[in-house]
Amino acid sequence: MNAVVGHGRYVEGSLDKMMRPTAEHRGCGTSVNTGQASCRSRAAHGELPAEIWEKVKKHPCYSEGAHHHYARMHVAVAPACNIQCNYCNRKYDCANESRPGVVSEKLTPEQAVKKVLAVATIIPQTTVLGIAGPGDPLANPEKTFKTFDLVAKAAPDIKLCLSTNGLALPDYVDTIAKSKIEHVTITINTIDPEIGAKIYPWIFFSHRRYVGIDAARILTDRQLQGLEMLSERGILCKVNSVMIPHINDHHLVEVNKAVKSRGAFLHNIMPLISAPEYGTVFGLNGQRGPTAQALKALQDACEGGVNMMRHCRQCRADAVGLVGADRGSEFNIDRVMKMDVKYDPEMRKAYQEKVEAERAAKVAASRAGLAEFAGEMSEITVLVAVATKGSGLINEHFGHAKEFQVYEISTSGAKFVGHRRVDVYCQGGYGEGERLSTIIRSVNDCHAVFVAKIGGCPKSNLISAGIEPVDRYAHEFIEKSAIAWFRSYLEKVKRGEIQHAQRGDADIRCGSLISAG
Amino acid sequence: MPFKIIASQCTSCSACEPLCPNVAISESAGRFVIEPAKCTECIGHFDEPQCVAACPVDGTCVIDTSLPRYQAPS
């Protein structure tokens, strides 16, 4: 517990150290700007075997492309946990899966099924049901598997997904396979028991509490064993890792290699959530999360290994709707139990076909945008932030944005690299000055902000911070617009009108998105 | 001395309930309670009292000193 005291700040130089293993691990060219087409994990249709693409194309967490179009929901049927993490405070809820202080409604399996049917009818692009706590689903096996079985019968077109700390996983692999669960997420923060002892104060395993390195060793062994067993059975596995500066940050490149060799499909490195008010051990002893630049450097360092997931919103254990646009508040259980739900798979299918057409249009537009670059090469890479409500469009006002999606643009195209959660700037028609400076700090590493509309005051503040506000692509496709803007940016640089310079670092706002309202 | 649950500390996570070898723990109106007459402090079953070992909030499952220790039948 004391091991992390005094390491509150992230030290600049450590970023270079982190980049060092990059070259060997990347497995392709060492330059960031070359060889991207073959090495980057775009998870596009063409790069995946057809049967895997079928499994991920409508899963918003497993496919970055899907997350603009399809929605997922979690049901909180699993409150018990079998381990303790220093980033979680069970007295409030699980800090990592559910915003602390907001206690989820705990549901019975029967209530959960009713909620799933209601959500899937009202939000027909809902394709995935996940059970992710607030504790560990496999520490609540009866409730978890009963819920999955009931949903599989009532709504067979919904994909089932499970998220676990992995301690009990080897015991339930067969049950998972039998329950038609196609996707499992395991949180693996380390493969080194000494590091594990700094993250996990104890585990409860085979009728006793283990502490220290013994506890961490059991947990690590069981996680890796469970991952191997699932991979052997063809169940797609995502590995979540919480990036904790000075504890596991450099080590996560090793974790990435270890999980790749055991068949993981996707690796999601998330920033530590550690605000002191959440009351977690890390929050209280001053352990801070990483900055945006450090997180991105680590994610880039792991490219070439397992596909990196960068669109995670660290959502609540009762999240509902598109990733990044939570609608959980519309579905509290009292309201759901009174609803008269008529589940109609045909209606859902027709709706999703429309979504697929929209998605295909977006991909075509992005390709067309890229074609304009044919033959042109530049070493310049920039980040841009986009205000969007989904569907891959620039369709949100600056003042209404709850988050900005960040894209890295180069002459190889526009690639999604993350998101920045912000407080909404415009409240009741007026902008709040203090919030504006926080928003600017959260996108400070970006050269431009794309919006559907923006007021005069935030516009001039962005310009004086050196960030270009861009509203001329309102309601157009993100990637195509970003590429078009980048073209004109490069031309201006060429003509000497502007000088290209790297931007600074940016802040990551702690906590998951809370529902709109 | 049986164990008891300090209600103000309990998160109602239900981790303890299925672990009790004596089915002494039950939920009523969202709260978990230990029936003192059924609690054997896990003597004869496990090395550690299961409710204490599994409870996520330390100091929530505690010994009720107002009651006598459990006497295993001889």
Coordinates of C-alpha atoms in Angstrom, one line a residue:
Chain A
M1 CA 0.0 0.0 0.0
N2 CA 2.9 2.4 0.8
A3 CA 4.8 1.4 -2.2
V4 CA 3.1 4.0 -4.4
V5 CA 3.2 6.9 -2.0
G6 CA 5.2 9.8 -3.3
H7 CA 4.9 8.8 -7.0
G8 CA 2.0 10.9 -7.7
R9 CA 3.3 12.8 -10.8
Y10 CA 4.2 11.2 -14.0
V11 CA 7.8 12.0 -14.8
E12 CA 8.5 13.3 -18.3
G13 CA 11.6 11.3 -19.1
S14 CA 9.9 8.0 -18.6
L15 CA 8.0 8.5 -21.8
D16 CA 11.2 8.0 -23.8
K17 CA 12.0 4.8 -21.9
M18 CA 8.6 3.5 -22.8
M19 CA 9.2 4.2 -26.5
R20 CA 12.4 2.2 -26.5
P21 CA 10.9 -1.3 -26.7
T22 CA 8.6 0.0 -29.4
A23 CA 10.9 -0.7 -32.4
E24 CA 11.4 -4.4 -31.7
H25 CA 7.9 -5.0 -30.6
R26 CA 6.2 -3.2 -33.4
G27 CA 7.3 -5.9 -35.8
C28 CA 7.4 -3.6 -38.8
G29 CA 9.0 -0.3 -39.7
T30 CA 10.3 1.8 -36.8
S31 CA 9.0 5.1 -38.2
V32 CA 5.6 6.1 -37.1
N33 CA 4.7 7.4 -40.6
T34 CA 5.8 4.6 -42.8
G35 CA 4.5 1.1 -43.3
Q36 CA 1.2 1.9 -41.6
A37 CA -1.0 0.3 -44.1
S38 CA 0.2 -3.1 -43.3
C39 CA 0.9 -2.8 -39.6
R40 CA -1.9 -0.8 -38.1
S41 CA -4.8 -2.5 -36.5
R42 CA -7.7 -1.1 -38.3
A43 CA -9.8 -4.1 -37.7
A44 CA -11.3 -3.5 -41.1
H45 CA -13.2 -6.2 -42.8
G46 CA -10.4 -7.0 -45.3
E47 CA -7.9 -7.8 -42.5
L48 CA -10.0 -10.3 -40.5
P49 CA -11.1 -13.8 -41.4
A50 CA -14.7 -13.9 -42.3
E51 CA -15.9 -15.9 -39.3
I52 CA -14.2 -13.4 -36.9
W53 CA -15.6 -10.4 -38.8
E54 CA -19.1 -11.9 -38.4
K55 CA -18.5 -12.0 -34.6
V56 CA -17.2 -8.5 -34.2
K57 CA -18.8 -6.4 -36.9
K58 CA -21.8 -5.5 -34.7
H59 CA -20.0 -5.4 -31.4
P60 CA -19.2 -1.8 -30.4
C61 CA -16.4 -2.8 -28.1
Y62 CA -14.6 -5.3 -30.3
S63 CA -14.8 -3.2 -33.5
E64 CA -14.0 0.5 -33.6
G65 CA -16.0 0.9 -36.7
A66 CA -19.1 -0.7 -35.0
H67 CA -19.0 1.7 -32.1
H68 CA -20.3 4.6 -34.1
H69 CA -23.4 2.6 -35.1
Y70 CA -24.2 -0.2 -32.7
A71 CA -25.1 0.0 -29.0
R72 CA -24.4 -2.3 -26.0
M73 CA -26.0 -2.6 -22.6
H74 CA -24.9 -3.9 -19.3
V75 CA -27.1 -5.4 -16.6
A76 CA -25.9 -5.2 -13.0
V77 CA -26.8 -8.6 -11.7
A78 CA -23.4 -9.5 -10.2
P79 CA -22.6 -7.4 -7.1
A80 CA -20.2 -9.8 -5.3
C81 CA -16.5 -9.8 -6.0
N82 CA -13.7 -12.2 -5.2
I83 CA -10.7 -9.9 -5.3
Q84 CA -9.8 -6.4 -4.0
C85 CA -8.2 -3.9 -6.4
N86 CA -6.5 -0.7 -5.2
Y87 CA -8.4 1.3 -7.9
C88 CA -11.8 0.1 -6.7
N89 CA -13.8 1.1 -3.7
R90 CA -16.5 -1.4 -3.1
K91 CA -18.1 0.8 -0.5
Y92 CA -19.5 2.9 -3.3
D93 CA -19.4 0.6 -6.3
C94 CA -16.7 -0.6 -8.6
A95 CA -14.7 2.4 -9.5
N96 CA -13.5 1.0 -12.8
E97 CA -16.8 -0.3 -14.2
S98 CA -19.3 2.1 -12.6
R99 CA -18.8 5.7 -11.7
P100 CA -18.2 5.7 -7.9
G101 CA -20.8 7.2 -5.7
V102 CA -23.5 6.3 -8.2
V103 CA -24.8 3.0 -6.9
S104 CA -26.1 0.9 -9.7
E105 CA -29.5 -0.7 -9.4
K106 CA -28.9 -4.3 -8.7
L107 CA -31.2 -6.5 -10.7
T108 CA -32.5 -10.0 -10.4
P109 CA -32.0 -12.2 -13.6
E110 CA -35.7 -11.8 -14.3
Q111 CA -35.6 -8.0 -14.0
A112 CA -32.5 -8.0 -16.2
V113 CA -34.2 -9.9 -19.0
K114 CA -37.2 -7.5 -19.0
K115 CA -34.7 -4.6 -19.2
V116 CA -32.8 -6.2 -22.1
L117 CA -36.0 -6.7 -24.1
A118 CA -37.1 -3.1 -23.4
V119 CA -33.8 -1.6 -24.4
A120 CA -33.4 -3.8 -27.5
T121 CA -36.9 -2.7 -28.6
I122 CA -36.5 1.0 -27.9
I123 CA -32.9 1.2 -29.1
P124 CA -32.9 -1.4 -32.0
Q125 CA -29.2 -0.9 -32.7
T126 CA -28.5 -2.6 -29.4
T127 CA -26.6 -5.8 -30.4
V128 CA -24.7 -6.8 -27.3
L129 CA -25.6 -7.7 -23.7
G130 CA -22.7 -7.6 -21.3
I131 CA -22.4 -8.6 -17.7
A132 CA -19.6 -6.7 -16.1
G133 CA -20.3 -6.5 -12.4
P134 CA -20.4 -4.2 -10.4
G135 CA -18.5 -7.1 -8.8
D136 CA -17.2 -10.1 -10.8
P137 CA -19.8 -12.0 -12.9
L138 CA -18.0 -15.3 -12.1
A139 CA -18.1 -14.6 -8.4
N140 CA -21.9 -14.6 -9.0
P141 CA -22.2 -17.6 -11.3
E142 CA -25.8 -18.4 -10.6
K143 CA -27.2 -14.9 -11.3
T144 CA -24.8 -14.4 -14.3
F145 CA -25.6 -17.7 -16.2
K146 CA -29.3 -17.6 -15.4
T147 CA -29.5 -14.1 -16.9
F148 CA -27.5 -15.2 -20.0
D149 CA -29.7 -18.3 -20.5
L150 CA -32.9 -16.3 -20.2
V151 CA -31.8 -13.7 -22.7
A152 CA -30.5 -16.3 -25.1
K153 CA -34.0 -17.8 -25.2
A154 CA -36.0 -14.6 -25.3
A155 CA -33.7 -12.6 -27.7
P156 CA -31.4 -15.0 -29.6
D157 CA -30.2 -12.2 -31.9
I158 CA -28.4 -10.5 -29.0
K159 CA -24.7 -11.3 -28.5
L160 CA -23.7 -12.3 -25.0
C161 CA -20.5 -10.9 -23.5
L162 CA -18.9 -11.3 -20.1
S163 CA -16.2 -9.3 -18.3
T164 CA -14.2 -10.9 -15.5
N165 CA -11.1 -10.5 -13.3
G166 CA -10.2 -14.0 -14.3
L167 CA -9.8 -15.6 -10.8
A168 CA -12.6 -18.0 -11.2
L169 CA -12.4 -18.2 -15.0
P170 CA -10.8 -21.7 -15.5
D171 CA -13.7 -23.2 -13.5
Y172 CA -16.3 -21.7 -15.8
V173 CA -14.8 -22.0 -19.3
D174 CA -17.1 -24.9 -20.2
T175 CA -20.2 -23.2 -18.8
I176 CA -19.3 -20.1 -20.8
A177 CA -19.0 -22.1 -24.0
K178 CA -22.3 -23.9 -23.4
S179 CA -24.1 -20.6 -22.7
K180 CA -23.2 -19.3 -26.2
I181 CA -21.1 -16.5 -24.9
E182 CA -18.9 -15.4 -27.8
H183 CA -17.0 -12.6 -26.2
V184 CA -15.1 -12.5 -22.9
T185 CA -13.1 -9.7 -21.4
I186 CA -10.4 -10.4 -18.8
T187 CA -8.8 -7.6 -16.8
I188 CA -5.1 -8.4 -16.7
N189 CA -3.0 -5.6 -15.3
T190 CA 0.2 -7.5 -14.9
I191 CA 1.9 -10.9 -15.4
D192 CA 4.5 -10.2 -12.7
P193 CA 3.3 -11.1 -9.1
E194 CA 5.5 -8.5 -7.6
I195 CA 3.8 -5.8 -9.5
G196 CA 0.4 -7.5 -8.8
A197 CA 1.0 -7.2 -5.1
K198 CA 1.0 -3.4 -5.5
I199 CA -2.3 -3.5 -7.3
Y200 CA -4.3 -6.2 -5.4
P201 CA -4.3 -6.2 -1.6
W202 CA -6.1 -9.6 -1.4
I203 CA -8.0 -12.3 -3.2
F204 CA -10.5 -14.8 -1.9
F205 CA -9.8 -18.2 -3.4
S206 CA -10.6 -21.8 -2.4
H207 CA -12.2 -20.7 0.9
R208 CA -9.4 -18.4 2.2
R209 CA -8.0 -15.0 1.8
Y210 CA -4.6 -14.7 0.2
V211 CA -2.5 -11.5 0.4
G212 CA 0.7 -10.2 -1.2
I213 CA 2.7 -12.0 -3.8
D214 CA 0.9 -15.3 -3.2
A215 CA -2.4 -13.7 -4.0
A216 CA -1.0 -12.0 -7.1
R217 CA 0.6 -15.2 -8.3
I218 CA -2.6 -17.2 -8.1
L219 CA -4.6 -14.4 -9.8
T220 CA -2.0 -14.1 -12.7
D221 CA -1.8 -17.9 -13.2
R222 CA -5.6 -18.3 -13.3
Q223 CA -6.0 -15.3 -15.7
L224 CA -3.5 -16.6 -18.2
Q225 CA -4.8 -20.2 -17.9
G226 CA -8.4 -18.9 -18.4
L227 CA -7.4 -16.9 -21.5
E228 CA -5.7 -19.9 -23.1
M229 CA -8.7 -22.2 -22.4
L230 CA -11.1 -19.7 -24.0
S231 CA -8.9 -19.2 -27.0
E232 CA -8.7 -22.9 -27.5
R233 CA -12.5 -23.0 -27.7
G234 CA -12.7 -20.2 -30.2
I235 CA -14.2 -17.7 -27.8
L236 CA -13.0 -14.1 -28.7
C237 CA -11.1 -12.6 -25.8
K238 CA -10.4 -9.0 -25.0
V239 CA -7.8 -8.1 -22.3
N240 CA -8.4 -4.9 -20.3
S241 CA -5.4 -3.4 -18.5
V242 CA -5.4 -0.4 -16.3
M243 CA -2.4 1.8 -16.9
I244 CA -1.0 2.9 -13.5
P245 CA 2.0 5.2 -13.8
H246 CA 5.2 3.9 -12.0
I247 CA 3.5 0.6 -11.2
N248 CA 2.7 -1.2 -14.5
D249 CA 3.1 1.4 -17.3
H250 CA 6.3 0.1 -18.8
H251 CA 5.4 -3.5 -18.0
L252 CA 2.2 -3.4 -20.1
V253 CA 4.2 -4.0 -23.3
E254 CA 5.2 -7.3 -21.7
V255 CA 1.5 -8.0 -20.9
N256 CA 0.6 -7.3 -24.5
K257 CA 3.1 -9.9 -25.7
A258 CA 2.0 -12.4 -23.2
V259 CA -1.7 -12.1 -24.0
K260 CA -1.0 -12.1 -27.7
S261 CA 0.8 -15.4 -27.4
R262 CA -2.2 -16.9 -25.6
G263 CA -4.6 -15.9 -28.3
A264 CA -6.1 -12.6 -27.1
F265 CA -8.0 -10.8 -29.9
L266 CA -7.9 -7.3 -28.6
H267 CA -6.0 -5.3 -25.9
N268 CA -7.6 -2.4 -24.2
I269 CA -5.2 -0.2 -22.2
M270 CA -7.3 2.2 -20.0
P271 CA -6.1 5.1 -17.9
L272 CA -6.3 4.7 -14.1
I273 CA -9.3 6.5 -12.6
S274 CA -8.1 7.8 -9.3
A275 CA -9.8 11.0 -8.2
P276 CA -9.5 11.3 -4.4
E277 CA -13.2 11.7 -3.9
Y278 CA -13.8 8.1 -5.2
G279 CA -12.1 6.9 -2.0
T280 CA -10.0 4.2 -3.6
V281 CA -6.6 3.3 -2.2
F282 CA -4.9 4.8 -5.2
G283 CA -7.1 7.9 -5.1
L284 CA -6.3 8.5 -1.4
N285 CA -2.6 7.9 -1.6
G286 CA -2.0 10.3 -4.5
Q287 CA -1.5 7.8 -7.2
R288 CA -2.4 9.7 -10.4
G289 CA -3.5 8.4 -13.8
P290 CA -1.5 8.9 -17.0
T291 CA -1.7 12.0 -19.3
A292 CA -3.1 11.7 -22.7
Q293 CA 0.3 11.7 -24.3
A294 CA 1.7 8.9 -22.0
L295 CA -1.4 6.7 -22.7
K296 CA -1.1 7.2 -26.4
A297 CA 2.7 6.5 -26.3
L298 CA 2.0 3.2 -24.5
Q299 CA -0.8 2.2 -26.9
D300 CA 1.4 3.0 -29.9
A301 CA 4.3 1.0 -28.3
C302 CA 2.0 -2.0 -28.2
E303 CA 0.9 -1.8 -31.9
G304 CA 2.1 -4.7 -33.9
G305 CA 1.1 -7.0 -31.0
V306 CA -2.6 -7.6 -30.2
N307 CA -5.0 -5.2 -31.9
M308 CA -5.3 -2.1 -29.6
M309 CA -8.7 -0.9 -28.5
R310 CA -8.8 2.9 -28.2
H311 CA -12.4 3.7 -28.1
C312 CA -13.2 2.4 -24.6
R313 CA -15.2 4.8 -22.4
Q314 CA -14.7 2.8 -19.2
C315 CA -18.5 2.6 -19.0
R316 CA -20.7 1.9 -16.1
A317 CA -21.8 -1.6 -15.1
D318 CA -25.4 -0.5 -16.0
A319 CA -24.6 1.5 -19.2
V320 CA -27.1 1.5 -22.0
G321 CA -26.9 2.8 -25.6
L322 CA -24.2 3.8 -28.0
V323 CA -20.7 3.9 -26.4
G324 CA -20.2 7.5 -25.3
A325 CA -23.9 8.4 -25.2
D326 CA -25.3 6.7 -22.2
R327 CA -29.1 6.4 -22.0
G328 CA -29.2 4.4 -18.7
S329 CA -31.3 6.9 -17.0
E330 CA -34.2 6.1 -19.3
F331 CA -34.3 2.6 -18.1
N332 CA -34.5 2.5 -14.4
I333 CA -36.1 -0.8 -13.3
D334 CA -39.3 0.7 -11.9
R335 CA -40.0 2.2 -15.3
V336 CA -38.9 -0.9 -17.2
M337 CA -41.1 -3.2 -15.2
K338 CA -44.2 -1.1 -16.1
M339 CA -43.4 -1.2 -19.8
D340 CA -45.4 -3.3 -22.2
V341 CA -42.6 -4.7 -24.3
K342 CA -43.2 -6.4 -27.6
Y343 CA -39.9 -7.8 -28.8
D344 CA -39.8 -7.9 -32.6
P345 CA -36.6 -9.4 -34.1
E346 CA -37.8 -8.5 -37.6
M347 CA -38.1 -4.8 -36.8
R348 CA -34.6 -5.0 -35.3
K349 CA -33.2 -6.7 -38.4
A350 CA -34.7 -4.1 -40.7
Y351 CA -33.4 -1.3 -38.6
Q352 CA -29.9 -2.8 -38.5
E353 CA -29.9 -3.2 -42.3
K354 CA -30.4 0.5 -42.6
V355 CA -27.5 1.1 -40.2
E356 CA -25.3 -1.2 -42.3
A357 CA -26.1 0.9 -45.4
E358 CA -25.1 4.0 -43.5
R359 CA -21.9 2.4 -42.4
A360 CA -21.0 1.3 -45.9
A361 CA -21.5 4.9 -47.1
K362 CA -19.1 6.1 -44.4
V363 CA -16.4 3.6 -45.4
A364 CA -16.8 4.5 -49.1
A365 CA -16.5 8.3 -48.2
S366 CA -13.4 7.7 -46.2
R367 CA -11.8 5.7 -49.1
A368 CA -12.7 8.5 -51.5
G369 CA -11.1 11.0 -49.2
L370 CA -8.0 8.9 -49.0
A371 CA -7.8 8.5 -52.8
E372 CA -7.2 12.3 -53.0
F373 CA -3.9 11.7 -51.4
A374 CA -2.7 9.2 -54.0
G375 CA 1.0 9.6 -54.5
E376 CA 1.4 12.3 -52.0
M377 CA 3.5 11.6 -48.9
S378 CA 4.3 13.7 -45.9
E379 CA 6.0 12.9 -42.6
I380 CA 3.6 15.3 -40.8
T381 CA 1.1 13.7 -38.4
V382 CA -1.5 15.7 -36.5
L383 CA -4.3 15.0 -34.0
V384 CA -7.7 16.5 -34.4
A385 CA -10.7 16.4 -32.1
V386 CA -14.3 15.8 -33.4
A387 CA -17.7 16.6 -31.8
T388 CA -20.0 13.8 -32.8
K389 CA -23.2 12.1 -31.7
G390 CA -22.4 9.0 -33.7
S391 CA -23.0 7.5 -37.1
G392 CA -19.4 8.6 -38.0
L393 CA -20.6 12.2 -38.7
I394 CA -19.5 15.6 -37.4
N395 CA -22.9 16.3 -36.0
E396 CA -22.5 17.8 -32.5
H397 CA -22.3 21.5 -31.5
F398 CA -19.1 22.4 -29.6
G399 CA -21.2 23.6 -26.6
H400 CA -23.2 20.4 -26.4
A401 CA -20.3 17.9 -26.7
K402 CA -19.9 15.5 -23.7
E403 CA -16.7 14.2 -25.3
F404 CA -14.4 14.8 -28.3
Q405 CA -13.2 11.9 -30.4
V406 CA -9.5 12.2 -31.3
Y407 CA -8.2 11.2 -34.8
E408 CA -4.6 11.0 -35.9
I409 CA -4.2 12.1 -39.5
S410 CA -1.4 11.4 -41.8
T411 CA -1.1 10.9 -45.5
S412 CA -2.1 7.3 -44.9
G413 CA -5.5 8.4 -43.6
A414 CA -7.4 9.3 -40.5
K415 CA -7.2 6.8 -37.6
F416 CA -9.3 6.9 -34.4
V417 CA -6.9 7.1 -31.4
G418 CA -9.0 8.0 -28.4
H419 CA -11.6 10.3 -26.9
R420 CA -11.6 13.0 -24.3
R421 CA -14.5 13.3 -21.9
V422 CA -15.5 16.9 -21.1
D423 CA -18.1 18.8 -19.1
V424 CA -20.7 20.3 -21.5
Y425 CA -19.7 23.9 -22.1
C426 CA -23.1 25.3 -22.9
Q427 CA -25.6 25.1 -20.0
G428 CA -29.0 26.7 -20.6
G429 CA -27.9 28.7 -23.5
Y430 CA -24.8 30.3 -21.9
G431 CA -21.2 29.1 -22.0
E432 CA -19.2 28.8 -18.8
G433 CA -15.7 30.3 -19.0
E434 CA -14.1 28.0 -16.5
R435 CA -15.3 24.9 -18.3
L436 CA -13.9 26.3 -21.5
S437 CA -10.4 26.3 -20.3
T438 CA -10.8 22.7 -19.0
I439 CA -12.1 21.6 -22.4
I440 CA -9.2 23.3 -24.1
R441 CA -6.8 21.5 -21.8
S442 CA -8.4 18.2 -22.7
V443 CA -7.8 18.7 -26.4
N444 CA -4.5 20.6 -26.1
D445 CA -2.6 18.0 -28.1
C446 CA -4.9 18.6 -31.1
H447 CA -4.3 21.0 -34.1
A448 CA -8.0 21.4 -34.9
V449 CA -11.5 20.8 -33.4
F450 CA -14.2 19.8 -35.9
V451 CA -17.8 20.8 -34.9
A452 CA -21.2 21.1 -36.4
K453 CA -21.5 24.6 -34.9
I454 CA -19.5 26.8 -32.5
G455 CA -20.1 30.2 -30.8
G456 CA -17.9 33.2 -31.1
C457 CA -16.3 33.1 -27.6
P458 CA -15.1 29.4 -27.6
K459 CA -14.0 30.0 -31.2
S460 CA -11.7 32.9 -30.3
N461 CA -10.4 31.0 -27.2
L462 CA -9.5 28.0 -29.3
I463 CA -7.7 30.1 -31.8
S464 CA -5.7 31.9 -29.1
A465 CA -4.8 28.4 -27.7
G466 CA -3.4 27.5 -31.2
I467 CA -6.3 25.1 -32.0
E468 CA -8.2 25.7 -35.2
P469 CA -12.0 25.5 -34.8
V470 CA -13.4 23.9 -38.0
D471 CA -17.2 24.1 -38.7
R472 CA -17.2 24.0 -42.5
Y473 CA -17.7 20.2 -42.6
A474 CA -20.9 20.2 -40.4
H475 CA -22.9 16.9 -40.8
E476 CA -20.3 15.4 -43.1
F477 CA -18.4 12.1 -42.5
I478 CA -15.5 12.5 -40.0
E479 CA -12.7 10.7 -41.8
K480 CA -13.3 12.2 -45.2
S481 CA -13.6 15.7 -43.7
A482 CA -10.5 15.2 -41.6
I483 CA -8.5 14.2 -44.7
A484 CA -9.8 17.1 -46.7
W485 CA -8.8 19.5 -43.9
F486 CA -5.4 17.9 -43.6
R487 CA -4.8 18.4 -47.3
S488 CA -5.4 22.1 -47.0
Y489 CA -3.3 22.2 -43.9
L490 CA -0.3 20.6 -45.7
E491 CA -0.7 23.0 -48.6
K492 CA -0.6 25.9 -46.2
V493 CA 2.6 24.5 -44.7
K494 CA 4.1 24.0 -48.1
R495 CA 3.3 27.6 -49.1
G496 CA 4.8 28.8 -45.9
E497 CA 1.6 30.3 -44.6
I498 CA 1.8 28.4 -41.4
Q499 CA 4.5 26.6 -39.7
H500 CA 3.9 23.0 -38.5
A501 CA 4.7 22.4 -34.9
Q502 CA 4.0 19.6 -32.5
R503 CA 1.4 20.4 -29.9
G504 CA 1.7 19.8 -26.1
D505 CA 0.2 17.2 -23.8
A506 CA -3.5 17.0 -22.8
D507 CA -5.4 16.0 -19.7
I508 CA -7.5 12.9 -19.3
R509 CA -10.7 13.5 -17.4
C510 CA -11.3 10.8 -14.8
G511 CA -14.5 8.8 -14.7
S512 CA -16.9 7.3 -17.1
L513 CA -19.6 9.1 -18.8
I514 CA -22.6 9.8 -16.8
S515 CA -26.0 9.8 -18.5
A516 CA -27.1 12.9 -20.3
G517 CA -29.7 14.9 -18.5
Chain B
M1 CA -19.0 -15.6 19.6
P2 CA -20.8 -15.5 16.3
F3 CA -20.2 -12.9 13.6
K4 CA -22.4 -10.0 12.9
I5 CA -22.7 -7.5 10.0
I6 CA -22.4 -3.8 10.7
A7 CA -25.3 -2.6 8.5
S8 CA -23.9 0.9 7.9
Q9 CA -20.7 -0.6 6.4
C10 CA -22.3 -3.3 4.3
T11 CA -22.5 -2.7 0.5
S12 CA -25.1 -5.5 0.2
C13 CA -22.8 -7.1 -2.4
S14 CA -24.0 -10.6 -1.3
A15 CA -20.5 -12.1 -1.5
C16 CA -20.8 -13.7 2.0
E17 CA -24.2 -15.3 1.7
P18 CA -23.5 -18.3 -0.5
L19 CA -20.2 -19.0 1.3
C20 CA -21.7 -19.6 4.8
P21 CA -21.5 -23.3 5.5
N22 CA -24.4 -23.0 7.9
V23 CA -26.8 -21.0 5.8
A24 CA -26.8 -18.5 8.6
I25 CA -26.7 -15.4 6.3
S26 CA -29.8 -14.1 4.6
E27 CA -31.1 -11.0 2.9
S28 CA -34.1 -9.0 4.0
A29 CA -35.1 -5.7 2.4
G30 CA -31.7 -5.4 0.7
R31 CA -29.8 -5.9 4.0
F32 CA -27.7 -8.9 4.9
V33 CA -27.9 -10.4 8.4
I34 CA -26.2 -13.3 10.3
E35 CA -28.5 -15.4 12.4
P36 CA -26.4 -15.8 15.7
A37 CA -27.8 -19.2 16.6
K38 CA -26.7 -20.7 13.3
C39 CA -23.2 -19.2 13.2
T40 CA -20.4 -21.6 14.1
E41 CA -17.6 -19.1 13.3
C42 CA -16.8 -21.7 10.5
I43 CA -15.2 -23.9 13.2
G44 CA -14.9 -27.4 11.8
H45 CA -15.6 -26.2 8.2
F46 CA -12.8 -23.8 7.2
D47 CA -9.6 -22.2 8.6
E48 CA -11.1 -18.7 8.3
P49 CA -14.6 -17.4 8.8
Q50 CA -15.8 -17.2 5.2
C51 CA -17.9 -14.1 5.7
V52 CA -14.9 -12.1 7.0
A53 CA -12.5 -13.4 4.4
A54 CA -14.8 -12.6 1.5
C55 CA -16.2 -9.2 2.7
P56 CA -14.9 -6.4 0.6
V57 CA -15.2 -3.7 3.3
D58 CA -12.8 -4.5 6.2
G59 CA -14.4 -4.1 9.7
T60 CA -17.9 -5.0 8.4
C61 CA -18.2 -8.6 9.4
V62 CA -17.1 -8.6 13.1
I63 CA -17.3 -10.7 16.2
D64 CA -20.4 -10.1 18.3
T65 CA -18.8 -10.0 21.7
S66 CA -22.1 -9.8 23.5
L67 CA -22.8 -13.5 22.7
P68 CA -20.9 -16.5 24.0
R69 CA -18.3 -18.4 21.8
Y70 CA -19.6 -21.3 19.7
Q71 CA -19.1 -24.7 21.3
A72 CA -18.4 -27.4 18.9
P73 CA -20.4 -30.6 19.8
S74 CA -18.1 -33.1 21.4

